[in-house]
Coordinates of C-alpha atoms in Angstrom, one line a residue:
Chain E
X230 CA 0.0 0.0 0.0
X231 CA 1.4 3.8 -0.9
X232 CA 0.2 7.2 0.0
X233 CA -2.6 8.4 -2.1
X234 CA -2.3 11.1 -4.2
X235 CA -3.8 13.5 -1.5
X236 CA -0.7 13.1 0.6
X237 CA -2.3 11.5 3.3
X238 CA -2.3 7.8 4.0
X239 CA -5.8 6.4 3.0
X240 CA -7.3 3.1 4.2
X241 CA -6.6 1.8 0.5
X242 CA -4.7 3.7 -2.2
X243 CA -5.9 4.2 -5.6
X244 CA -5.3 1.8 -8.4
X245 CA -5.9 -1.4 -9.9
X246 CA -4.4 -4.7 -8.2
X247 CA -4.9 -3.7 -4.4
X248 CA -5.5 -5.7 -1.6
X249 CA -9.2 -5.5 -1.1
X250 CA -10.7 -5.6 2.5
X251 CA -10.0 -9.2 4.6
X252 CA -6.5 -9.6 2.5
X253 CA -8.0 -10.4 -0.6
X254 CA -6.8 -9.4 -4.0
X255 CA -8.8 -6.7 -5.1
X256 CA -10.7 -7.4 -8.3
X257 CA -12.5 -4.6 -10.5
X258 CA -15.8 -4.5 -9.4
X259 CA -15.0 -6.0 -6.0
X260 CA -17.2 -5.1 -3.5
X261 CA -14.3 -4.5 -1.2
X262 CA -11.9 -3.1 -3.7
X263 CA -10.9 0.3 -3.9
X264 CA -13.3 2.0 -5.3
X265 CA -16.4 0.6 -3.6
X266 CA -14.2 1.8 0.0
X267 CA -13.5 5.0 -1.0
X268 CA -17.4 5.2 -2.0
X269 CA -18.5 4.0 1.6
X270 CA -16.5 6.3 3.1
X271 CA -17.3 9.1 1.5
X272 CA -20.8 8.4 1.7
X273 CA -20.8 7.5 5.2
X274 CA -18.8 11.0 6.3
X275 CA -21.0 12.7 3.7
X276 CA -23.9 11.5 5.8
X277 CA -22.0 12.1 9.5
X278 CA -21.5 16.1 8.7
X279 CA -24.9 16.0 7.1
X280 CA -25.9 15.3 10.8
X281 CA -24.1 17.8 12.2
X282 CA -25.0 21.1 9.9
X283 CA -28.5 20.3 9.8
X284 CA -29.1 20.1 13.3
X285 CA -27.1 23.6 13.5
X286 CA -29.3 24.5 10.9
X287 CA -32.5 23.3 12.5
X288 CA -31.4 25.4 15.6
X289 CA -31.9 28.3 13.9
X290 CA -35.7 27.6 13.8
X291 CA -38.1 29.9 15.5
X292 CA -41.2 27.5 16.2
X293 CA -40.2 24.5 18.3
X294 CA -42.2 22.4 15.5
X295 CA -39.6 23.9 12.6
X296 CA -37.0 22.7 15.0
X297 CA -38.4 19.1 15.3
X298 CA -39.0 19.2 11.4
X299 CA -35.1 20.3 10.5
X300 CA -33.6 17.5 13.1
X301 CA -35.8 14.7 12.0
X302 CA -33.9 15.3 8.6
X303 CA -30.7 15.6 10.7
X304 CA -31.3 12.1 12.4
X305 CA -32.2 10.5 8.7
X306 CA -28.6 11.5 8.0
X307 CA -27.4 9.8 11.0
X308 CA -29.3 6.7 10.4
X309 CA -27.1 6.4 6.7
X310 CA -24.5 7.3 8.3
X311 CA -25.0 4.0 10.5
X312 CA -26.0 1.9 7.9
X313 CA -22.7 2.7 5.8
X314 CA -20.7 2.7 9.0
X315 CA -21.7 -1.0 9.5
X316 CA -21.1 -1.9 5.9
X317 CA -17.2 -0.7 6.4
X318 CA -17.1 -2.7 9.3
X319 CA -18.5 -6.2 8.0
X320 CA -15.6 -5.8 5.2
X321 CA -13.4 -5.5 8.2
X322 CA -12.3 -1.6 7.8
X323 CA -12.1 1.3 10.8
X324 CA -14.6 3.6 9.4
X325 CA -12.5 6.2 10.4
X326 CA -9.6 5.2 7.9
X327 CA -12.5 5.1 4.8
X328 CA -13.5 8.6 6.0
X329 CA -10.2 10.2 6.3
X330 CA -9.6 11.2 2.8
X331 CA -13.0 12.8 2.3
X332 CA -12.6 15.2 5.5
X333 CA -11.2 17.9 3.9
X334 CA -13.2 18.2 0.8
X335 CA -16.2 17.8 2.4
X336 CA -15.4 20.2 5.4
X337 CA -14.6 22.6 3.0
X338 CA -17.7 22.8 1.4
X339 CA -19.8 23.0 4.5
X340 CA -17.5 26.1 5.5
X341 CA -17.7 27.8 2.7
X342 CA -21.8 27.4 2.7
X343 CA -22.3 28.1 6.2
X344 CA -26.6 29.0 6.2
X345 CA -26.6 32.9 7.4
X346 CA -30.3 31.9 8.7
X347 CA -33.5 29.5 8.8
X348 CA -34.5 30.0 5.0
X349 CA -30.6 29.2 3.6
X350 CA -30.8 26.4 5.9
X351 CA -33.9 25.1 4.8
X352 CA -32.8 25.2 0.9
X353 CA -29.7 23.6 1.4
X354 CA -31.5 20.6 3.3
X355 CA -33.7 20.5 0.2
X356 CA -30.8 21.0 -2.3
X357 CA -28.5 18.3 -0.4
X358 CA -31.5 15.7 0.0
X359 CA -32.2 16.5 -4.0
X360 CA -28.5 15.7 -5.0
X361 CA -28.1 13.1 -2.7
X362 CA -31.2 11.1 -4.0
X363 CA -29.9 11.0 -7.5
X364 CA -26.6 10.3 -6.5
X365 CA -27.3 7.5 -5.3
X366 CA -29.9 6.4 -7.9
X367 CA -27.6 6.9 -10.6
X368 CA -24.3 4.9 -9.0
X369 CA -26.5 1.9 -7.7
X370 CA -26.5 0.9 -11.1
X371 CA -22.6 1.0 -11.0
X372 CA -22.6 -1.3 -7.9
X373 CA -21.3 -4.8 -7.2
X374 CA -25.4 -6.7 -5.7
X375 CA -24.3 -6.2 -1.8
X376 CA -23.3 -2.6 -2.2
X377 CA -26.5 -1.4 -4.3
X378 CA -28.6 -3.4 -1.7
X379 CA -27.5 -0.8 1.1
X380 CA -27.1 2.3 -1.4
X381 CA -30.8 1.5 -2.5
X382 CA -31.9 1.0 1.0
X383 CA -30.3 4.5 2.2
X384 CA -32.1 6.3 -1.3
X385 CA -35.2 4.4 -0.2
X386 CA -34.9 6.8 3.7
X387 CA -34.6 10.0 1.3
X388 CA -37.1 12.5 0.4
X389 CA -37.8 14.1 4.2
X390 CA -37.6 17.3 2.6
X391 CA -40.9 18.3 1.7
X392 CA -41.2 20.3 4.6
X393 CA -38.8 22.8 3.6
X394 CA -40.1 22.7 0.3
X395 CA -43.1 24.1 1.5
X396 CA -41.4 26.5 4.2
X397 CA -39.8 28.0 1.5
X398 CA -42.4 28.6 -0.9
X399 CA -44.2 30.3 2.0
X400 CA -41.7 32.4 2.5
X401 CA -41.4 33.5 -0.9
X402 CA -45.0 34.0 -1.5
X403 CA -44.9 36.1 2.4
X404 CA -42.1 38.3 0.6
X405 CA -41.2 38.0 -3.0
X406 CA -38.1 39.7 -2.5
X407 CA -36.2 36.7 -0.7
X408 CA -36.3 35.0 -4.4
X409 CA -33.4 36.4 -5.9
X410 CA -31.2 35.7 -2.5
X411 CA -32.0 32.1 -2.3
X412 CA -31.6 31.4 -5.9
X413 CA -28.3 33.0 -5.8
X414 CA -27.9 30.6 -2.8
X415 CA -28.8 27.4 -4.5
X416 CA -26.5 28.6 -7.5
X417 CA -23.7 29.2 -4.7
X418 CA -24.4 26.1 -3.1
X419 CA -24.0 23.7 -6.2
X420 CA -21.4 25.3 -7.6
X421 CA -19.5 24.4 -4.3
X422 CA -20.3 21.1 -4.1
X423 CA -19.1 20.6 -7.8
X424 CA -15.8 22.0 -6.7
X425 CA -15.3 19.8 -4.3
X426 CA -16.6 17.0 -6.2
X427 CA -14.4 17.4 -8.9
X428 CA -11.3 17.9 -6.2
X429 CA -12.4 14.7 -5.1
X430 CA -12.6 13.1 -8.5
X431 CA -9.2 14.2 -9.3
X432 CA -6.9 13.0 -6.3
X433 CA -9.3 9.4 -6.1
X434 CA -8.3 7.6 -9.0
X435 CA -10.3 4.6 -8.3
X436 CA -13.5 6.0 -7.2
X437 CA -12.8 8.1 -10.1
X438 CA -12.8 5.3 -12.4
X439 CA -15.7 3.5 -10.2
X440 CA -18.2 6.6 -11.0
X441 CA -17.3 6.4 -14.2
X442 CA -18.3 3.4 -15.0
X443 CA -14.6 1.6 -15.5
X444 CA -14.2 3.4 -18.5
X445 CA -10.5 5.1 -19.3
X446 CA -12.2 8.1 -20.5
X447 CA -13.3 8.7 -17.0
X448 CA -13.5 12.9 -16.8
X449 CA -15.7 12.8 -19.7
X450 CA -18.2 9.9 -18.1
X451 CA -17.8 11.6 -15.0
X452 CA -18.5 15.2 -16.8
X453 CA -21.8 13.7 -17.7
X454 CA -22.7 12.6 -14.4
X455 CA -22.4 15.8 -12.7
X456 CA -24.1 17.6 -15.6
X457 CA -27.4 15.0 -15.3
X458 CA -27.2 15.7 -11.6
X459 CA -26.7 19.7 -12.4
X460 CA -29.9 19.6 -14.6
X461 CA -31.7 17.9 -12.1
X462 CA -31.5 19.9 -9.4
X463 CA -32.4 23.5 -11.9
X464 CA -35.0 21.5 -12.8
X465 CA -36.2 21.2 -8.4
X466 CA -35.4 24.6 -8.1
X467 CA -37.2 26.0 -11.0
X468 CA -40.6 24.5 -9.7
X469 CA -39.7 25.7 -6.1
X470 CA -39.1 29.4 -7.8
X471 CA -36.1 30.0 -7.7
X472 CA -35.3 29.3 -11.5
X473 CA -32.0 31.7 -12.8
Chain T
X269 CA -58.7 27.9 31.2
X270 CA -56.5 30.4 32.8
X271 CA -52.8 31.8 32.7
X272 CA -50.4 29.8 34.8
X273 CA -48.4 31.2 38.0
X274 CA -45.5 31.7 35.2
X275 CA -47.7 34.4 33.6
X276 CA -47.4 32.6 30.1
X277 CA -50.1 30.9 28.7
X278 CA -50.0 26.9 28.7
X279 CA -51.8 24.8 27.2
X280 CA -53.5 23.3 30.4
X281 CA -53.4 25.5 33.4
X282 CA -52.4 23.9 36.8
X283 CA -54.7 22.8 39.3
X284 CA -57.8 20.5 39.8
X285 CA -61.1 20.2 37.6
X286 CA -58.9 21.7 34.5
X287 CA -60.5 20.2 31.4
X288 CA -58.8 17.2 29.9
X289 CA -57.5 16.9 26.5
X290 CA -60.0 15.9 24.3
X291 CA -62.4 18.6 26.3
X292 CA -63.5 15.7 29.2
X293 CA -62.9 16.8 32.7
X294 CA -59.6 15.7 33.9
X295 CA -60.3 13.4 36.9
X296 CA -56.8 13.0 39.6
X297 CA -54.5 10.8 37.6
X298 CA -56.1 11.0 34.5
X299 CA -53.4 10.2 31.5
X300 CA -54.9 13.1 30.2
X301 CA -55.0 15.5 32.7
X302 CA -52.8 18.6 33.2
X303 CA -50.1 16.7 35.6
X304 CA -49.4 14.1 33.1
X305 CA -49.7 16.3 30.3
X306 CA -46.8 18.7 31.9
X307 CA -44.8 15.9 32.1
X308 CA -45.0 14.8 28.8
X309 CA -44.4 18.3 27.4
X310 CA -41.3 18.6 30.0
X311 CA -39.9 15.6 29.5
X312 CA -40.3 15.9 25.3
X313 CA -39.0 19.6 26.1
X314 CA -35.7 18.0 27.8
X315 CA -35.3 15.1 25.3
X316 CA -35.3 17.6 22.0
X317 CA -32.7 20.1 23.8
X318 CA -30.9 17.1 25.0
X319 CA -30.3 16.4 21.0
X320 CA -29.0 20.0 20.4
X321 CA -26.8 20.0 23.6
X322 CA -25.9 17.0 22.5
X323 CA -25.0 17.1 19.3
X324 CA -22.8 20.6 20.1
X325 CA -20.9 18.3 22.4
X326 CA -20.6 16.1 19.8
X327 CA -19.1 18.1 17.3
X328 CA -16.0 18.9 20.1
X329 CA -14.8 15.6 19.3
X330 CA -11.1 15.1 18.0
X331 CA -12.0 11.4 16.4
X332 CA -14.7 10.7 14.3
X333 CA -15.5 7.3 16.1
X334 CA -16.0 9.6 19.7
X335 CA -17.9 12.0 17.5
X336 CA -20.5 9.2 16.4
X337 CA -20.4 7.7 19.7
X338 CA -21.8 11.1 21.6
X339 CA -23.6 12.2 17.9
X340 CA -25.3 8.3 19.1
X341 CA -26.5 9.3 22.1
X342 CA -27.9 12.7 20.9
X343 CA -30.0 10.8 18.2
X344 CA -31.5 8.5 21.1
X345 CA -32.9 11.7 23.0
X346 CA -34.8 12.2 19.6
X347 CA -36.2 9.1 19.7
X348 CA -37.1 9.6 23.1
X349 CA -38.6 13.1 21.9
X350 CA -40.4 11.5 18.6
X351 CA -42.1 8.7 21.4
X352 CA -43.4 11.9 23.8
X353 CA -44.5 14.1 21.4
X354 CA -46.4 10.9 19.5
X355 CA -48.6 10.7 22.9
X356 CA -49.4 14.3 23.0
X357 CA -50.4 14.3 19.4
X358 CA -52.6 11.1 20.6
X359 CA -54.3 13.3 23.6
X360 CA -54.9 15.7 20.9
X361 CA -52.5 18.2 22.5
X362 CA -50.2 20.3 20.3
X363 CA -46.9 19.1 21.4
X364 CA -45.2 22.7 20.9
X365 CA -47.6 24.2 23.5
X366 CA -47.0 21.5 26.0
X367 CA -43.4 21.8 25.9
X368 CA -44.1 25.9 26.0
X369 CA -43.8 26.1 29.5
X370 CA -41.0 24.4 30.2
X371 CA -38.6 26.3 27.1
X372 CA -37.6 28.9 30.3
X373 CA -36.0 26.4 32.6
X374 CA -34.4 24.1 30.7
X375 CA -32.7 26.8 27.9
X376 CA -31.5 28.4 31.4
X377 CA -29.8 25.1 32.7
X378 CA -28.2 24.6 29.4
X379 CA -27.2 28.1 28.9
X380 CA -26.0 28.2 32.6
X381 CA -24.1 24.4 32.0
X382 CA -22.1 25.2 28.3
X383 CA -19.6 22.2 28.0
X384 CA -16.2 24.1 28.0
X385 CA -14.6 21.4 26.1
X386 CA -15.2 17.2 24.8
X387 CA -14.7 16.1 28.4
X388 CA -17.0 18.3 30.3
X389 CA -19.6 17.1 27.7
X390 CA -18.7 13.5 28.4
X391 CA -19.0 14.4 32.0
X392 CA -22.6 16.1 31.3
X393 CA -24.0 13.1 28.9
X394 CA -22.8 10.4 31.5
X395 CA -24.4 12.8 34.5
X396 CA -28.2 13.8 32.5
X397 CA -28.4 10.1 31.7
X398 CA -28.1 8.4 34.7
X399 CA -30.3 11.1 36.3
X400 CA -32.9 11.0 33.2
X401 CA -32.9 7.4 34.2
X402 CA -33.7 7.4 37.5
X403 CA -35.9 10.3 37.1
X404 CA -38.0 8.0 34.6
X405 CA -38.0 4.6 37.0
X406 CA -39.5 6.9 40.1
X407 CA -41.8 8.3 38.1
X408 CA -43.0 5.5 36.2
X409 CA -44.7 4.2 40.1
X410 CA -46.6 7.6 40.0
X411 CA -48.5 7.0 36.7
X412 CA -51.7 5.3 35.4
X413 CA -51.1 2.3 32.9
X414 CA -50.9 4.6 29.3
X415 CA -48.2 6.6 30.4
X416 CA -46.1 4.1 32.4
X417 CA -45.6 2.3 29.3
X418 CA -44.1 5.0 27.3
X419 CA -41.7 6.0 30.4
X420 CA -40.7 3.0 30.8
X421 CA -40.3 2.6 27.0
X422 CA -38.2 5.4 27.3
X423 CA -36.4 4.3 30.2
X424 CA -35.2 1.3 28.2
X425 CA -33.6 3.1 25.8
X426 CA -31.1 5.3 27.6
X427 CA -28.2 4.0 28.9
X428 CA -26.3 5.1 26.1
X429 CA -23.5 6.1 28.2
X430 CA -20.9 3.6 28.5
X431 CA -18.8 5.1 26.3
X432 CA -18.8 8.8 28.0
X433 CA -17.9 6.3 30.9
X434 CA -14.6 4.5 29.4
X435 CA -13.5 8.3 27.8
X436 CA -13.9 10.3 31.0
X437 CA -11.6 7.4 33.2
X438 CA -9.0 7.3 30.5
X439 CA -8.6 11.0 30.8
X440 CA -8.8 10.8 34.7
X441 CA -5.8 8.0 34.1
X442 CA -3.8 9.8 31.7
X443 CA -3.8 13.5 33.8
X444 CA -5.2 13.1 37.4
X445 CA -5.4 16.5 37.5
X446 CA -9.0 16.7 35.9
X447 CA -9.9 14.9 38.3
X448 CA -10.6 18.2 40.5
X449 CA -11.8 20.2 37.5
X450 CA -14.2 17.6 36.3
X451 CA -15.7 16.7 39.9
X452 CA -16.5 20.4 40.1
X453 CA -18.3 20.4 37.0
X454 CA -20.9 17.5 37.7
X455 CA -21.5 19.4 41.0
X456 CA -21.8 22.2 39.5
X457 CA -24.7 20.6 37.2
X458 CA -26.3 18.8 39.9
X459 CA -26.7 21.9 41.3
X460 CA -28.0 23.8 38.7
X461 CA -30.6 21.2 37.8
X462 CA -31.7 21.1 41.2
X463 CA -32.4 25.0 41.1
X464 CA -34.5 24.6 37.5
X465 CA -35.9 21.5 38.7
X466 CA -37.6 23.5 41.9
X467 CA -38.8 26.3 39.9
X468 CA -40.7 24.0 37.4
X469 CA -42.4 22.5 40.8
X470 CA -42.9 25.8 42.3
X471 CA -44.0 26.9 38.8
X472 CA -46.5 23.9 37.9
X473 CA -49.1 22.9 40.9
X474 CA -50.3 20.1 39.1
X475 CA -47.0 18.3 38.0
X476 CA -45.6 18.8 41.3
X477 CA -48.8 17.3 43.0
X478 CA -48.2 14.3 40.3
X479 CA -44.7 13.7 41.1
X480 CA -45.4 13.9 45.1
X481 CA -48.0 10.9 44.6
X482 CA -51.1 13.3 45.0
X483 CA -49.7 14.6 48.3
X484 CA -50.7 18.0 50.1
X485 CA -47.3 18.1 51.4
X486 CA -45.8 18.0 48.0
X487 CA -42.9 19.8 48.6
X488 CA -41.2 17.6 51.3
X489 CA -42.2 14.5 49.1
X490 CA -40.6 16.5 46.3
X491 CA -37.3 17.0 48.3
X492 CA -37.2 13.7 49.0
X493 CA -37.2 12.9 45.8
X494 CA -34.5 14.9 44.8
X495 CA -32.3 14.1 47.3
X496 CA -32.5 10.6 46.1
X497 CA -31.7 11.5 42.6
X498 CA -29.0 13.6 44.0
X499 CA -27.7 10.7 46.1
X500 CA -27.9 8.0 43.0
X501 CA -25.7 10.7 40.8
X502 CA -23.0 11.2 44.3
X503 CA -22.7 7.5 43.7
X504 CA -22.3 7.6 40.1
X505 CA -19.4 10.3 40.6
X506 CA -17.4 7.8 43.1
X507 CA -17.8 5.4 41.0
X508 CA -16.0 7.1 38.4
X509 CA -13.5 8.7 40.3
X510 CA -14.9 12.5 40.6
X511 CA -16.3 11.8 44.3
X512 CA -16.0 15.5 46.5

């Protein structure tokens, strides 16, 4: 095992021909090669800070029933974050290790798109659960049987964000002026998480490569990913009002 | 209906003959009457806090695997919260208006009990469990069949705290000179949960006839009962090395 290209020492390096989880030459396609690990750990932190921001978001609420609302999403986060968790350690990994090299990325996007207040908070609960649900619609298909079983069963707990749906449009039918903040929120917001996506992209060659479907020509496959998942979510955001 | 002795307005006044939920006349231990219903709206009021406080705590973690473990706990005190608020949704209360009273008291502990740094909020999660515990097995006795259940429902999902037990004497190993510092700490939050504790009572006739067993003399009954919950927790502290 070397140091990945991030510099840091992952739980398994990218590349072809690695010892999979349990010792076992990694195969492509394994479901405890490379780029399946990499996946569960950057889902499962993904899901763990998830936890976190939305329950600082949810205290931002005014009515104790918004609070509720906000941290039941919060807690939905935590449960995936369990699930994936337990995944890393049937295949006989510290979670911690398949985490590690997603910290920084991911940290980095949630400090750069800190909510300033209840209604940010609210559309980037909607906006994450959006993104997240097609995520992990589209790279189920991708999956070895064992790891699309618990991606499907984590998109299956998705979708608790009708709530903020309709917080939001109450807000913007109470004052039609917050529109062009909050779209120029959600713009902000995506355009961050593509950033960090692509960082990610770039210095984990086998997730890379995973994503992409094994092909060679993996920017382009994975260039086409992030544009379906783009289009979605302008599509959410044009029926919730805040088109461009 | 009239104003409570806190000058707010809650959703069932203290006293005898108070209407029910559901608009029957509340009869002395009836699951619907206003005791019961301010201890459902307290004890929902202290589980969903318990999640923020929680979860803050949480987040002053240095490991990810601590940072789950306490991020664990935090998610139990919503599922304790989801269980309490489910009954007052049942009694047809609104669960927001039951908890109204109590918002006061309980923002003023935690405001007033801060966690300085990851092991005070070991210290606090290990010290509010194993009182919430006791707390729930007394008062369990007190209660007609409906709402003995659920506390005792509740009571057999905390206990969460094992882990805050293992961290705290490893830290107490490593540098015995917490040791002072933290033992301060748990008195200082016995004490402060002692003060909020007799203002609810003083605050709310009807719980603190409910929690005295119907007694005139509620408020030696009450003391008693705290000093047994303050006894249990000086045992707790020996055991774990932060005796006075």
């Amino acid at each position: 095992m070397h140091n990945g290209p991030d510099g840091a020492v992952p739980p398994r390096a990218a590349g072809e021909g690695e010892v999979a989880a349990g010792g076992r030459v990694a195969e492509p396609g394994d479901p405890a090669g490379p780029g399946v690990v990499d996946l569960l750990g950057l889902l499962a932190y993904v899901s763990l800070v998830a936890f976190f921001r939305l329950t600082d978001d949810a205290a931002l609420a005014v009515s104790l029933a918004d609070k509720a609302a906000l941290a039941e999403m919060a807690v939905a986060e935590f449960g995936h974050f369990q699930l994936l968790r337990y995944r890393l350690q049937e295949l006989d990994l510290d979670p911690s290790e398949a985490m590690h090299p997603f910290v920084a990325a991911i940290d980095e996007f949630h400090s750069r798109t800190a909510s300033a207040d209840w209604l940010e908070g609210l559309v980037k609960a909607y906006v994450g659960d959006g993104i997240a649900a097609d995520f992990y619609r589209t790279v189920a298909e991708l999956l070895d049987h064992q790891t699309r079983t618990l991606v499907l069963e984590v998109l299956a707990d998705t979708g608790h964000a009708e709530f903020a749906v309709a917080r939001v449009r109450e807000a913007i039918e109470a004052d039609p002026r917050v529109t062009g903040r909050l779209a120029l929120w959600a713009r902000r917001l995506i355009g961050e998480a593509l950033g960090q996506a692509q960082r990610i992209a770039a210095e984990r060659e086998s997730l890379a490569r995973l994503l992409a479907g094994g092909e060679v020509t993996q920017l382009g496959q994975l260039g086409r990913m992030f544009a379906q998942l783009t289009d979605a979510h302008a599509r959410r955001m044009a029926a919730l009002g805040l088109a461009d």
